[in-house]
GROMACS .gro file of C-alpha atoms in nm:
model
  240
    1MET     CA    1   0.000   0.000   0.000
    2GLY     CA    2   0.129   0.345  -0.084
    3THR     CA    3   0.180   0.615   0.172
    4VAL     CA    4  -0.134   0.803   0.077
    5GLY     CA    5  -0.345   0.488   0.100
    6ALA     CA    6  -0.200   0.392   0.434
    7GLU     CA    7  -0.258   0.738   0.575
    8ALA     CA    8  -0.614   0.762   0.449
    9HIS     CA    9  -0.703   0.421   0.586
   10ARG     CA   10  -0.505   0.453   0.907
   11GLY     CA   11  -0.683   0.246   1.171
   12VAL     CA   12  -0.915   0.073   0.924
   13THR     CA   13  -0.687  -0.152   0.720
   14ALA     CA   14  -0.475  -0.323   0.980
   15GLY     CA   15  -0.722  -0.607   1.013
   16PRO     CA   16  -1.083  -0.694   1.090
   17GLU     CA   17  -1.044  -0.581   1.450
   18ALA     CA   18  -0.967  -0.227   1.327
   19TRP     CA   19  -1.233  -0.207   1.057
   20PRO     CA   20  -1.521   0.036   1.127
   21THR     CA   21  -1.807  -0.131   1.308
   22THR     CA   22  -2.046   0.163   1.334
   23GLU     CA   23  -2.197   0.402   1.084
   24ALA     CA   24  -2.023   0.699   1.247
   25GLU     CA   25  -1.681   0.533   1.222
   26ALA     CA   26  -1.743   0.446   0.857
   27VAL     CA   27  -1.850   0.798   0.765
   28ALA     CA   28  -1.537   0.937   0.932
   29ALA     CA   29  -1.323   0.692   0.734
   30GLN     CA   30  -1.493   0.800   0.412
   31GLU     CA   31  -1.407   1.162   0.482
   32ARG     CA   32  -1.038   1.071   0.513
   33VAL     CA   33  -1.043   0.860   0.199
   34ARG     CA   34  -1.213   1.135  -0.002
   35GLU     CA   35  -0.939   1.380   0.096
   36ALA     CA   36  -0.667   1.133  -0.005
   37ALA     CA   37  -0.812   1.045  -0.346
   38ASP     CA   38  -0.709   1.190  -0.683
   39PRO     CA   39  -1.036   1.210  -0.882
   40VAL     CA   40  -0.886   1.418  -1.164
   41GLY     CA   41  -0.606   1.200  -1.297
   42PRO     CA   42  -0.585   1.200  -1.592
   43GLY     CA   43  -0.413   0.867  -1.539
   44PRO     CA   44  -0.339   0.620  -1.819
   45GLY     CA   45  -0.514   0.663  -2.153
   46PRO     CA   46  -0.692   0.359  -2.299
   47ASP     CA   47  -0.404   0.288  -2.539
   48GLU     CA   48  -0.157   0.292  -2.249
   49VAL     CA   49  -0.342   0.028  -2.048
   50ARG     CA   50  -0.194  -0.318  -2.099
   51THR     CA   51  -0.369  -0.510  -1.822
   52VAL     CA   52  -0.690  -0.424  -1.642
   53ALA     CA   53  -0.843  -0.588  -1.337
   54GLY     CA   54  -1.213  -0.625  -1.262
   55VAL     CA   55  -1.355  -0.696  -0.918
   56ASP     CA   56  -1.700  -0.808  -0.808
   57VAL     CA   57  -1.874  -0.969  -0.510
   58ALA     CA   58  -2.139  -1.239  -0.479
   59TYR     CA   59  -2.332  -1.277  -0.154
   60ALA     CA   60  -2.460  -1.588   0.021
   61ASP     CA   61  -2.781  -1.588   0.223
   62ASP     CA   62  -2.592  -1.634   0.551
   63GLY     CA   63  -2.384  -1.318   0.516
   64GLY     CA   64  -2.092  -1.495   0.353
   65LEU     CA   65  -1.952  -1.359   0.032
   66VAL     CA   66  -1.708  -1.438  -0.244
   67ALA     CA   67  -1.497  -1.158  -0.387
   68ALA     CA   68  -1.343  -1.218  -0.728
   69ALA     CA   69  -1.063  -1.040  -0.911
   70VAL     CA   70  -0.986  -1.104  -1.276
   71VAL     CA   71  -0.703  -0.958  -1.483
   72LEU     CA   72  -0.756  -0.918  -1.859
   73ASP     CA   73  -0.526  -0.834  -2.143
   74ALA     CA   74  -0.663  -0.494  -2.243
   75ALA     CA   75  -0.601  -0.556  -2.612
   76THR     CA   76  -0.743  -0.907  -2.651
   77LEU     CA   77  -0.965  -0.923  -2.337
   78ALA     CA   78  -0.819  -1.266  -2.265
   79VAL     CA   79  -0.809  -1.367  -1.898
   80LEU     CA   80  -0.451  -1.356  -1.767
   81ASP     CA   81  -0.507  -1.417  -1.398
   82GLU     CA   82  -0.786  -1.461  -1.147
   83SER     CA   83  -0.832  -1.489  -0.773
   84VAL     CA   84  -1.117  -1.540  -0.527
   85HIS     CA   85  -1.149  -1.470  -0.158
   86VAL     CA   86  -1.419  -1.625   0.057
   87GLY     CA   87  -1.517  -1.397   0.341
   88HIS     CA   88  -1.798  -1.284   0.566
   89THR     CA   89  -1.938  -0.939   0.621
   90SER     CA   90  -2.036  -0.819   0.964
   91PHE     CA   91  -2.096  -0.457   0.868
   92PRO     CA   92  -2.469  -0.386   0.823
   93TYR     CA   93  -2.619  -0.280   0.493
   94VAL     CA   94  -2.636   0.100   0.500
   95PRO     CA   95  -2.691   0.295   0.177
   96GLY     CA   96  -2.373   0.483   0.094
   97LEU     CA   97  -2.154   0.258   0.309
   98LEU     CA   98  -2.140  -0.052   0.089
   99ALA     CA   99  -1.761  -0.031   0.068
  100PHE     CA  100  -1.732  -0.140   0.431
  101ARG     CA  101  -1.912  -0.465   0.354
  102GLU     CA  102  -1.703  -0.548   0.048
  103LEU     CA  103  -1.364  -0.379   0.059
  104PRO     CA  104  -1.174  -0.617   0.294
  105SER     CA  105  -1.262  -0.919   0.078
  106VAL     CA  106  -1.212  -0.734  -0.252
  107ALA     CA  107  -0.867  -0.620  -0.140
  108ALA     CA  108  -0.783  -0.976  -0.035
  109ALA     CA  109  -0.887  -1.106  -0.378
  110LEU     CA  110  -0.661  -0.850  -0.546
  111ARG     CA  111  -0.370  -0.947  -0.322
  112GLY     CA  112  -0.426  -1.309  -0.428
  113LEU     CA  113  -0.346  -1.233  -0.791
  114SER     CA  114  -0.010  -1.364  -0.901
  115ARG     CA  115   0.026  -1.047  -1.111
  116TYR     CA  116  -0.067  -0.806  -0.829
  117PRO     CA  117   0.006  -0.517  -0.829
  118GLU     CA  118   0.065  -0.532  -1.204
  119PRO     CA  119  -0.283  -0.433  -1.334
  120ASP     CA  120  -0.264  -0.086  -1.482
  121VAL     CA  121  -0.624  -0.005  -1.386
  122VAL     CA  122  -0.892  -0.158  -1.162
  123VAL     CA  123  -1.261  -0.147  -1.256
  124CYS     CA  124  -1.522  -0.187  -0.982
  125ASP     CA  125  -1.882  -0.293  -1.012
  126GLY     CA  126  -2.011   0.014  -0.830
  127TYR     CA  127  -1.948   0.384  -0.779
  128GLY     CA  128  -1.661   0.621  -0.726
  129VAL     CA  129  -1.724   0.991  -0.667
  130ALA     CA  130  -2.090   0.950  -0.772
  131HIS     CA  131  -2.168   0.907  -0.405
  132PRO     CA  132  -2.322   1.134  -0.137
  133ARG     CA  133  -1.981   1.181   0.028
  134ARG     CA  134  -1.787   1.137  -0.300
  135ALA     CA  135  -1.638   0.818  -0.157
  136GLY     CA  136  -1.781   0.506  -0.315
  137LEU     CA  137  -1.607   0.169  -0.340
  138ALA     CA  138  -1.385   0.275  -0.633
  139VAL     CA  139  -1.250   0.570  -0.433
  140HIS     CA  140  -1.166   0.348  -0.138
  141LEU     CA  141  -1.003   0.083  -0.354
  142GLY     CA  142  -0.801   0.334  -0.555
  143VAL     CA  143  -0.663   0.494  -0.239
  144LEU     CA  144  -0.602   0.159  -0.070
  145THR     CA  145  -0.411   0.001  -0.359
  146GLY     CA  146  -0.253   0.307  -0.515
  147LEU     CA  147  -0.379   0.184  -0.854
  148PRO     CA  148  -0.595   0.390  -1.091
  149CYS     CA  149  -0.951   0.282  -1.018
  150PHE     CA  150  -1.301   0.372  -1.133
  151GLY     CA  151  -1.651   0.236  -1.100
  152VAL     CA  152  -1.902   0.117  -1.359
  153ALA     CA  153  -2.249   0.067  -1.212
  154LYS     CA  154  -2.553  -0.095  -1.371
  155SER     CA  155  -2.819   0.122  -1.209
  156PRO     CA  156  -2.850   0.489  -1.105
  157PHE     CA  157  -2.791   0.590  -0.744
  158VAL     CA  158  -2.862   0.934  -0.594
  159PHE     CA  159  -2.761   1.150  -0.888
  160ASP     CA  160  -2.951   1.318  -1.171
  161HIS     CA  161  -2.893   1.254  -1.540
  162GLU     CA  162  -3.050   1.288  -1.880
  163THR     CA  163  -3.096   0.985  -2.105
  164PRO     CA  164  -2.805   0.978  -2.350
  165ALA     CA  165  -2.857   0.945  -2.725
  166PRO     CA  166  -2.910   0.586  -2.844
  167GLU     CA  167  -2.581   0.532  -3.028
  168ARG     CA  168  -2.278   0.358  -2.878
  169GLY     CA  169  -2.046   0.609  -2.709
  170ALA     CA  170  -2.318   0.864  -2.637
  171TRP     CA  171  -2.322   0.999  -2.283
  172SER     CA  172  -2.483   1.244  -2.047
  173ALA     CA  173  -2.352   1.397  -1.726
  174LEU     CA  174  -2.431   1.260  -1.382
  175THR     CA  175  -2.488   1.550  -1.145
  176MET     CA  176  -2.528   1.571  -0.770
  177ASP     CA  177  -2.590   1.897  -0.586
  178GLY     CA  178  -2.499   2.080  -0.906
  179GLU     CA  179  -2.163   1.901  -0.938
  180ARG     CA  180  -2.071   1.668  -1.223
  181VAL     CA  181  -1.979   1.332  -1.071
  182GLY     CA  182  -1.975   1.095  -1.368
  183ARG     CA  183  -2.141   0.995  -1.693
  184ALA     CA  184  -2.425   0.777  -1.810
  185LEU     CA  185  -2.249   0.601  -2.098
  186ARG     CA  186  -2.410   0.403  -2.379
  187THR     CA  187  -2.185   0.104  -2.445
  188GLN     CA  188  -2.415  -0.061  -2.701
  189GLU     CA  189  -2.661   0.100  -2.938
  190GLY     CA  190  -3.016   0.099  -2.804
  191VAL     CA  191  -2.912  -0.067  -2.476
  192LYS     CA  192  -2.945   0.091  -2.131
  193PRO     CA  193  -2.641   0.298  -2.034
  194VAL     CA  194  -2.395   0.216  -1.759
  195PHE     CA  195  -2.290   0.472  -1.499
  196VAL     CA  196  -1.922   0.560  -1.486
  197SER     CA  197  -1.754   0.753  -1.205
  198VAL     CA  198  -1.389   0.781  -1.118
  199GLY     CA  199  -1.235   0.659  -0.797
  200SER     CA  200  -0.874   0.773  -0.783
  201GLY     CA  201  -0.581   0.807  -1.019
  202ILE     CA  202  -0.773   0.832  -1.345
  203GLY     CA  203  -0.984   1.101  -1.510
  204LEU     CA  204  -1.337   1.061  -1.642
  205ASP     CA  205  -1.245   1.095  -2.011
  206ASN     CA  206  -0.992   0.812  -1.991
  207ALA     CA  207  -1.222   0.598  -1.776
  208CYS     CA  208  -1.507   0.624  -2.026
  209ALA     CA  209  -1.280   0.556  -2.323
  210LEU     CA  210  -1.151   0.244  -2.148
  211VAL     CA  211  -1.506   0.127  -2.072
  212LEU     CA  212  -1.590   0.138  -2.443
  213ARG     CA  213  -1.274  -0.059  -2.521
  214LEU     CA  214  -1.372  -0.318  -2.259
  215ALA     CA  215  -1.731  -0.350  -2.383
  216PRO     CA  216  -1.710  -0.447  -2.752
  217ALA     CA  217  -2.017  -0.672  -2.750
  218TYR     CA  218  -2.212  -0.639  -2.424
  219ARG     CA  219  -2.351  -0.364  -2.206
  220GLN     CA  220  -2.111  -0.428  -1.920
  221PRO     CA  221  -1.732  -0.420  -1.959
  222GLU     CA  222  -1.568  -0.759  -1.979
  223THR     CA  223  -1.390  -0.691  -1.650
  224THR     CA  224  -1.723  -0.688  -1.468
  225ARG     CA  225  -1.872  -0.977  -1.664
  226ARG     CA  226  -1.576  -1.206  -1.598
  227ALA     CA  227  -1.540  -1.115  -1.230
  228ASP     CA  228  -1.915  -1.156  -1.174
  229ARG     CA  229  -1.910  -1.497  -1.342
  230LEU     CA  230  -1.613  -1.613  -1.135
  231ALA     CA  231  -1.764  -1.495  -0.805
  232ARG     CA  232  -2.099  -1.660  -0.876
  233ARG     CA  233  -1.937  -1.984  -0.988
  234GLU     CA  234  -1.726  -2.003  -0.674
  235LEU     CA  235  -2.024  -1.922  -0.451
  236ALA     CA  236  -2.235  -2.193  -0.618
  237ALA     CA  237  -1.956  -2.449  -0.578
  238ARG     CA  238  -1.922  -2.373  -0.209
  239SER     CA  239  -2.296  -2.378  -0.152
  240GLY     CA  240  -2.363  -2.691  -0.348
   0.00000   0.00000   0.00000
C-alpha cells in the first residue's frame, strides 16, 4: 500500500479488528479517503493500459460472500489471472456505506493475484465519486491500492442525469448537488447505459474511453462480466 493509501485508511486496514463497526466510524473513514483520493487524474489513456483488473462480489444468504478479481489483457480481453477470496461481512447494509461490507474481501482477492500489483487499472462494479460523500467503493479501492480505479455501475444511485442518445459512445452527465460526478455512458446501441464515475488516479475521459474498449459486445465491460461470473461460480460451488 502506498503512503497516501495507508494514511487515508489509518486504523481501518490493519485487520478486521480495526475495521469500522459503526456508521459513524465508517462515515469518518470515508471523509479521510475522499481527501486522499485523486479524482482528476488523468491517469493512463486507454491505449496505455496493458492489463486491467475487474472486481465483483457475490453474496450468500448467511452473510458470507465471495470476492473475485480477474485480470484481462486490455487488447485481446483474454483472462490472464484470477483470484477469489471467501469472506464474511459483519458490517450492516447502510446505503452509501457498501464499501465497508465489500472492501476487505475485494482487497484480499486482489492481493491473491499472481500479477498483483501489475494491473494498470482496476474497474469496480459500483461507484466512485458519484456518491453522497464522494467516496464510493472505487474511491476506497483506488486509495487503498494506489492503482488507478473507477466504478461502472448498472443502475443509477442518488444523482440526476439525462438519457443519452441511443448510439454507442453517447453519454450524459451525472450530477449531484450541481456538481458533475460521472457519466451515463451508452456502451451498445439501443441498450441501457452504464454509470461511470472515477475513484482515484484516473480522469473521467480516460475511464469512459476504457469502458468502451472493454465493452465491444455487451452492455457491461468484460472486467465486470468475468469477475461476476467467477464470483458466482465459486459461490455456487461452495454452496452446493
